[in-house]
PDB file of C-alpha atoms in Angstrom:
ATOM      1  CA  UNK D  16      -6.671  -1.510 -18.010  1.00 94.00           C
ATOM      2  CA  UNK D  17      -3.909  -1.842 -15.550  1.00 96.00           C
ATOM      3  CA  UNK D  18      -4.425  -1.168 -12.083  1.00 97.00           C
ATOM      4  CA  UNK D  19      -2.303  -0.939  -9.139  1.00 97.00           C
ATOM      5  CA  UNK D  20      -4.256  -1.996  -6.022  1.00 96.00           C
ATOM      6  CA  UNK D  21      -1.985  -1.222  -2.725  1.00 94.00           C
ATOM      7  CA  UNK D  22      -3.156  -3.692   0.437  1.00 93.00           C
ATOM      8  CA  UNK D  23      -2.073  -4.302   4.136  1.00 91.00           C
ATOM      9  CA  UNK D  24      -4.602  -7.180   4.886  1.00 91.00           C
ATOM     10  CA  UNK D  25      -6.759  -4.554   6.800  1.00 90.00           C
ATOM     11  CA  UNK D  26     -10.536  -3.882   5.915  1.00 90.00           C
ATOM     12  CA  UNK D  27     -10.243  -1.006   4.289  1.00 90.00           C
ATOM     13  CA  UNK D  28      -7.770  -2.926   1.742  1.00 91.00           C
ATOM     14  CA  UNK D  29     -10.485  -5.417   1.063  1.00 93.00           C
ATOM     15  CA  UNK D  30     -12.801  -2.685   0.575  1.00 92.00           C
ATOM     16  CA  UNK D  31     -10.825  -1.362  -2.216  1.00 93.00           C
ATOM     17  CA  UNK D  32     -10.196  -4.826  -3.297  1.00 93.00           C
ATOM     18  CA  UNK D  33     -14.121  -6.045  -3.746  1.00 93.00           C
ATOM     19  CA  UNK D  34     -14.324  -2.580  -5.724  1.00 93.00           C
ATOM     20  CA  UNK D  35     -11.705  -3.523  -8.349  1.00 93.00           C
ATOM     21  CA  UNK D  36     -13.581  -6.919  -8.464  1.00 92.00           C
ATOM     22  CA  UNK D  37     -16.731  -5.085  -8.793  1.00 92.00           C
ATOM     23  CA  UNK D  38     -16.544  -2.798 -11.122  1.00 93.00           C
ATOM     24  CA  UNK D  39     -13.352  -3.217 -13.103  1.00 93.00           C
ATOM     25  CA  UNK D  40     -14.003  -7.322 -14.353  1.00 90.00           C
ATOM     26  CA  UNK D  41     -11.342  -6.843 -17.136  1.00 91.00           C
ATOM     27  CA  UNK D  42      -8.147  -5.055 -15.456  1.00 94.00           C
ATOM     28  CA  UNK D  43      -5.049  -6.896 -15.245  1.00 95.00           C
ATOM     29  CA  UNK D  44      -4.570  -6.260 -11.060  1.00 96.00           C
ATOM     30  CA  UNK D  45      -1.281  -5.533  -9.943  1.00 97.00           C
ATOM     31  CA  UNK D  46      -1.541  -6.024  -6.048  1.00 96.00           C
ATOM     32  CA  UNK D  47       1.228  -5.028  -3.989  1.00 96.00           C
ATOM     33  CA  UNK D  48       1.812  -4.914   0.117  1.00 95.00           C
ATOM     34  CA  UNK D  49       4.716  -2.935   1.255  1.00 93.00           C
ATOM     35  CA  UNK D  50       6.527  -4.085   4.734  1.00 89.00           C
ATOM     36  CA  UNK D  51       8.250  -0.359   5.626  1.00 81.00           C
ATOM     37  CA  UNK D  52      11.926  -0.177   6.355  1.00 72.00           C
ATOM     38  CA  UNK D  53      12.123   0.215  10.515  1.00 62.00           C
ATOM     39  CA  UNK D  54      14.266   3.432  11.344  1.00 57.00           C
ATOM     40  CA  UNK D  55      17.928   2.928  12.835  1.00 50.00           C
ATOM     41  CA  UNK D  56      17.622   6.183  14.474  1.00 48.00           C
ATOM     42  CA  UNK D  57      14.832   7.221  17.008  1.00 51.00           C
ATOM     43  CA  UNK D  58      14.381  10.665  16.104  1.00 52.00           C
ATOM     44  CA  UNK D  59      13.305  12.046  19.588  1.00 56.00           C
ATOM     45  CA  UNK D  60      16.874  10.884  20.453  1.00 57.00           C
ATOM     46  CA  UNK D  61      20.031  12.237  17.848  1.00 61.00           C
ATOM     47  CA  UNK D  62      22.327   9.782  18.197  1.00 62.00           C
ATOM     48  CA  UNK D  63      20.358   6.555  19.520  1.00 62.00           C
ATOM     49  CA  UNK D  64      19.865   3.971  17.049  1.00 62.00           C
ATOM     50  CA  UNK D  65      17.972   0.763  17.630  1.00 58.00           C
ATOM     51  CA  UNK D  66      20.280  -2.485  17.687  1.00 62.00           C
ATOM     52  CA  UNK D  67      20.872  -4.089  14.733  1.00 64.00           C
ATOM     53  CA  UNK D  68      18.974  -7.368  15.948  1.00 65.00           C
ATOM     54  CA  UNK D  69      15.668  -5.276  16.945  1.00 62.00           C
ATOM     55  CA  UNK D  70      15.939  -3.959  13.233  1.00 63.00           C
ATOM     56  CA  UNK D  71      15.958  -7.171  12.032  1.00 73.00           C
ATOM     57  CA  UNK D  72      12.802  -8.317  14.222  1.00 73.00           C
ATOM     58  CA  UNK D  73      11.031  -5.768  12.843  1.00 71.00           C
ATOM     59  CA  UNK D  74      12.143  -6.076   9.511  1.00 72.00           C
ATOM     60  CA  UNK D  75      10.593  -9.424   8.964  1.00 80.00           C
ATOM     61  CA  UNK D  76       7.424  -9.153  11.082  1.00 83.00           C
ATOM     62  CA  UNK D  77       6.571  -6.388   8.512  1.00 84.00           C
ATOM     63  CA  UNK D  78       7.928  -8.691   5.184  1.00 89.00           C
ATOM     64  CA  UNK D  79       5.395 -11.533   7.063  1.00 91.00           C
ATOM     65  CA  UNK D  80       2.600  -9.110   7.559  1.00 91.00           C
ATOM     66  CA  UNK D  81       3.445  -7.845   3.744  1.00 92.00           C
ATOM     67  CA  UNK D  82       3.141 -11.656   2.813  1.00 94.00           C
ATOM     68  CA  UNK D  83      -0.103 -12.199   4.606  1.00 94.00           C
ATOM     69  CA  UNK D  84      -1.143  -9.085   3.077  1.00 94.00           C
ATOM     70  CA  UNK D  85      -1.012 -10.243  -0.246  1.00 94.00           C
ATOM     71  CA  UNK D  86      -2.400 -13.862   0.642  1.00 94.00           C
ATOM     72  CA  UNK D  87      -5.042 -12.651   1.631  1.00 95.00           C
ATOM     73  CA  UNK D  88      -5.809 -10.253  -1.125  1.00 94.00           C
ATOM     74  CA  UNK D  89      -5.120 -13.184  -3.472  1.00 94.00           C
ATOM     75  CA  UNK D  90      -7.842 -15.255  -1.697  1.00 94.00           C
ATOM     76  CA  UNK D  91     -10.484 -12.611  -1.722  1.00 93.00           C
ATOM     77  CA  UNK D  92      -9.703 -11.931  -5.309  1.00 93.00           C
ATOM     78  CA  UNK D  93      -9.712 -15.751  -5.788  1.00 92.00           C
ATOM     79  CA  UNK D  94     -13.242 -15.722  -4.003  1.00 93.00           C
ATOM     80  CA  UNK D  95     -14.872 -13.543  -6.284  1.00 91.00           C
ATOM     81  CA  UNK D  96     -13.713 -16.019  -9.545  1.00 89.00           C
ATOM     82  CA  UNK D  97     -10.813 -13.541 -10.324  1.00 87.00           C
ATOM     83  CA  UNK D  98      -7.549 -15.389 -11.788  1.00 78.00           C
ATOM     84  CA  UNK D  99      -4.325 -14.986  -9.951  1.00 80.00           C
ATOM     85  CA  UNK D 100      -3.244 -11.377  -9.889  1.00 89.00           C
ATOM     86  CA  UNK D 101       0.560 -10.093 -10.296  1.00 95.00           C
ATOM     87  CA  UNK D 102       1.564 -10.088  -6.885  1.00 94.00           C
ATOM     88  CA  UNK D 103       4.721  -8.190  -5.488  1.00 95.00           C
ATOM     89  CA  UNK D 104       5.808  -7.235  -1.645  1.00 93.00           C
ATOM     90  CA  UNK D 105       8.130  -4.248  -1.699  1.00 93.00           C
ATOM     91  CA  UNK D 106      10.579  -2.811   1.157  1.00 89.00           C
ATOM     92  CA  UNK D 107      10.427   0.718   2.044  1.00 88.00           C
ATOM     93  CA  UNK D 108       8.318   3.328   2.171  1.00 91.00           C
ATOM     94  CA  UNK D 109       5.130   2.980   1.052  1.00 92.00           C
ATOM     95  CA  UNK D 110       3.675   5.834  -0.702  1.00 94.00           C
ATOM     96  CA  UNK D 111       7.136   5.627  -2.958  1.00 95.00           C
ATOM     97  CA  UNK D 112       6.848   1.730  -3.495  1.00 95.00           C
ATOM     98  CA  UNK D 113       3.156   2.061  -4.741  1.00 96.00           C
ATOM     99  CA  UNK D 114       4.178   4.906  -7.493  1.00 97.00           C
ATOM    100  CA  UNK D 115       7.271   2.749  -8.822  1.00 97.00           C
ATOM    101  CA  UNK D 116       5.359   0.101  -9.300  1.00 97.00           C
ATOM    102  CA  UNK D 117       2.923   2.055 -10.537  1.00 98.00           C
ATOM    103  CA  UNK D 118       4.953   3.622 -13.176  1.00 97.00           C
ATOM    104  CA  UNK D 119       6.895  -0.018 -14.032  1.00 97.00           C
ATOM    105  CA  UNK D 120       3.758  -1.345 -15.037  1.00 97.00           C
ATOM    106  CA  UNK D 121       2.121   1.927 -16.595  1.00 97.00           C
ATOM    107  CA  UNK D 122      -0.601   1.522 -14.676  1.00 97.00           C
ATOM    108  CA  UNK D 123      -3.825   3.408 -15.474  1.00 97.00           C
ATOM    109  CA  UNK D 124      -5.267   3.397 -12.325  1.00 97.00           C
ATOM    110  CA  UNK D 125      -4.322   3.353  -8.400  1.00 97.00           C
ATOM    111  CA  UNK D 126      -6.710   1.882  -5.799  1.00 96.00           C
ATOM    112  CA  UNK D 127      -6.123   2.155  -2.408  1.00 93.00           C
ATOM    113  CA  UNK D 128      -8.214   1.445   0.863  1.00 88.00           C
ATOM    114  CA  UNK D 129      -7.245   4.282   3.251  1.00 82.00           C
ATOM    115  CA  UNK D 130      -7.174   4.296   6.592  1.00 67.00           C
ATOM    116  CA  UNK D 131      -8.751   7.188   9.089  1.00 56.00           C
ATOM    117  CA  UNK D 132      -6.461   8.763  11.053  1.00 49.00           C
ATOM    118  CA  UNK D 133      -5.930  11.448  13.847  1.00 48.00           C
ATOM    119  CA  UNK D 134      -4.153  14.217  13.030  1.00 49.00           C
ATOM    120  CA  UNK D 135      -1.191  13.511  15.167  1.00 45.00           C
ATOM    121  CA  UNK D 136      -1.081   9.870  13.729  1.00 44.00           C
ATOM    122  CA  UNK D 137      -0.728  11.931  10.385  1.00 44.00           C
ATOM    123  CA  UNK D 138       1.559  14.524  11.263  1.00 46.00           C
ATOM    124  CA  UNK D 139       3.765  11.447  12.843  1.00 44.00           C
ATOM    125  CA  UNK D 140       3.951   8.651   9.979  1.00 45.00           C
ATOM    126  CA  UNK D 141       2.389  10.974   7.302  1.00 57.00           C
ATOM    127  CA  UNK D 142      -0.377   8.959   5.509  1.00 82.00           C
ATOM    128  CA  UNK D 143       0.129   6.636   2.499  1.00 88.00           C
ATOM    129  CA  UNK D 144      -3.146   7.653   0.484  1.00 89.00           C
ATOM    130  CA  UNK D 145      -2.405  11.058   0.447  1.00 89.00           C
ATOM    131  CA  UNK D 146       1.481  11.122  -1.072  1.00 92.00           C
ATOM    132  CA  UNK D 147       0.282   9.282  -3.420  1.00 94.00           C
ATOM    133  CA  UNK D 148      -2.908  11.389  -4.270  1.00 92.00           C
ATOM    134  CA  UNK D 149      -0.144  14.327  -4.464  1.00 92.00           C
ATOM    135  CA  UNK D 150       2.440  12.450  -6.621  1.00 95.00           C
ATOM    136  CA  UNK D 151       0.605  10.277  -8.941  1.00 95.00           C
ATOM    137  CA  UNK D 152      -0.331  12.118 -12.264  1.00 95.00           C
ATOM    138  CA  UNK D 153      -3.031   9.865 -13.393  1.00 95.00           C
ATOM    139  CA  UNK D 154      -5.906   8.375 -11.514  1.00 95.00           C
ATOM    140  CA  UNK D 155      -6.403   7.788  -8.379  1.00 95.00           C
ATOM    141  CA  UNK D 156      -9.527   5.863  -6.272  1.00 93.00           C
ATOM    142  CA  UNK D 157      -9.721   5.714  -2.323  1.00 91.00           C
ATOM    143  CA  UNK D 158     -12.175   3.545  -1.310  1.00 90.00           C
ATOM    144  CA  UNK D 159     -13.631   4.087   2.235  1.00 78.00           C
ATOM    145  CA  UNK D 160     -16.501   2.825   4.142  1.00 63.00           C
ATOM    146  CA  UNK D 161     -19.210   3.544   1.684  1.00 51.00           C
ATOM    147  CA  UNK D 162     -17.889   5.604  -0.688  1.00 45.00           C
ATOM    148  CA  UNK D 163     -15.235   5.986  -3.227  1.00 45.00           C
ATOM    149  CA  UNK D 164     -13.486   9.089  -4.021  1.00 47.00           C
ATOM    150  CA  UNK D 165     -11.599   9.306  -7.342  1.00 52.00           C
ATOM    151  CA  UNK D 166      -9.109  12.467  -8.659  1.00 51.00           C
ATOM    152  CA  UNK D 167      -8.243  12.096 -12.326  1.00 52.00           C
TER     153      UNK D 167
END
């Protein structure tokens, strides 16, 4: 089995992550961290773009967090006497760069840990978990708090 396991170091990531270890001992684990591509337009404001050195800032604090990310997935795979898993960090948006990797590898399964948000936080930045819920044609687990919820 091939699954896809999406992290951003947080602790719903590692949720999802001690669930793959869990209860899928076999599956080759492709884990992958995303550092999103920072706007160079403000869209409040037509017209404004950020500076081309602010881009930049941002740019690689989100490749580093991406990095840590998947160093620290590694680690708690690691802990739990996993081998090394395929590891990739991909620029862009996320949602998109979880379902072509997802396809490249024909995965069988997606895991994510997904986060809780406010409804303006979704309406704003949209949420990860969900686009890929809609898009994905095969299977799908979100692991939260307690409880997993799988769409096949």
């Amino acid at each position: 089995m091939r699954v896809v396991l999406g992290t951003d170091g947080s602790a719903d990531a590692a949720r999802a992550i001690a669930w793959v270890t869990a209860c899928l001992p076999m599956a080759a684990i492709h884990l992958v961290a995303v550092a999103e591509t920072p706007p160079t337009r403000l869209a409040p404001m037509p017209g404004l773009t950020l500076p081309e050195p602010i881009s930049e800032v941002l740019l690689d604090a989100g490749l580093k967090q991406a990095q840590q990310a998947l160093a620290h997935g590694q680690a708690q795979l690691t802990a739990a006497g996993r081998g090394p898993a395929a590891t990739y960090v991909r620029l862009g948006n996320a949602a998109r760069a979880i379902l072509d990797l997802a396809r490249g590898v024909q995965a069988d399964l997606i895991v994510l840990g997904p986060h809780s948000h406010t409804c303006l936080t979704r309406l704003l930045h949209g949420s990860v978990s969900e686009e890929v819920l809609r898009a994905w044609p095969g299977a799908v687990l979100l692991v939260g708090g307690a409880v997993g919820v799988a769409r096949t």
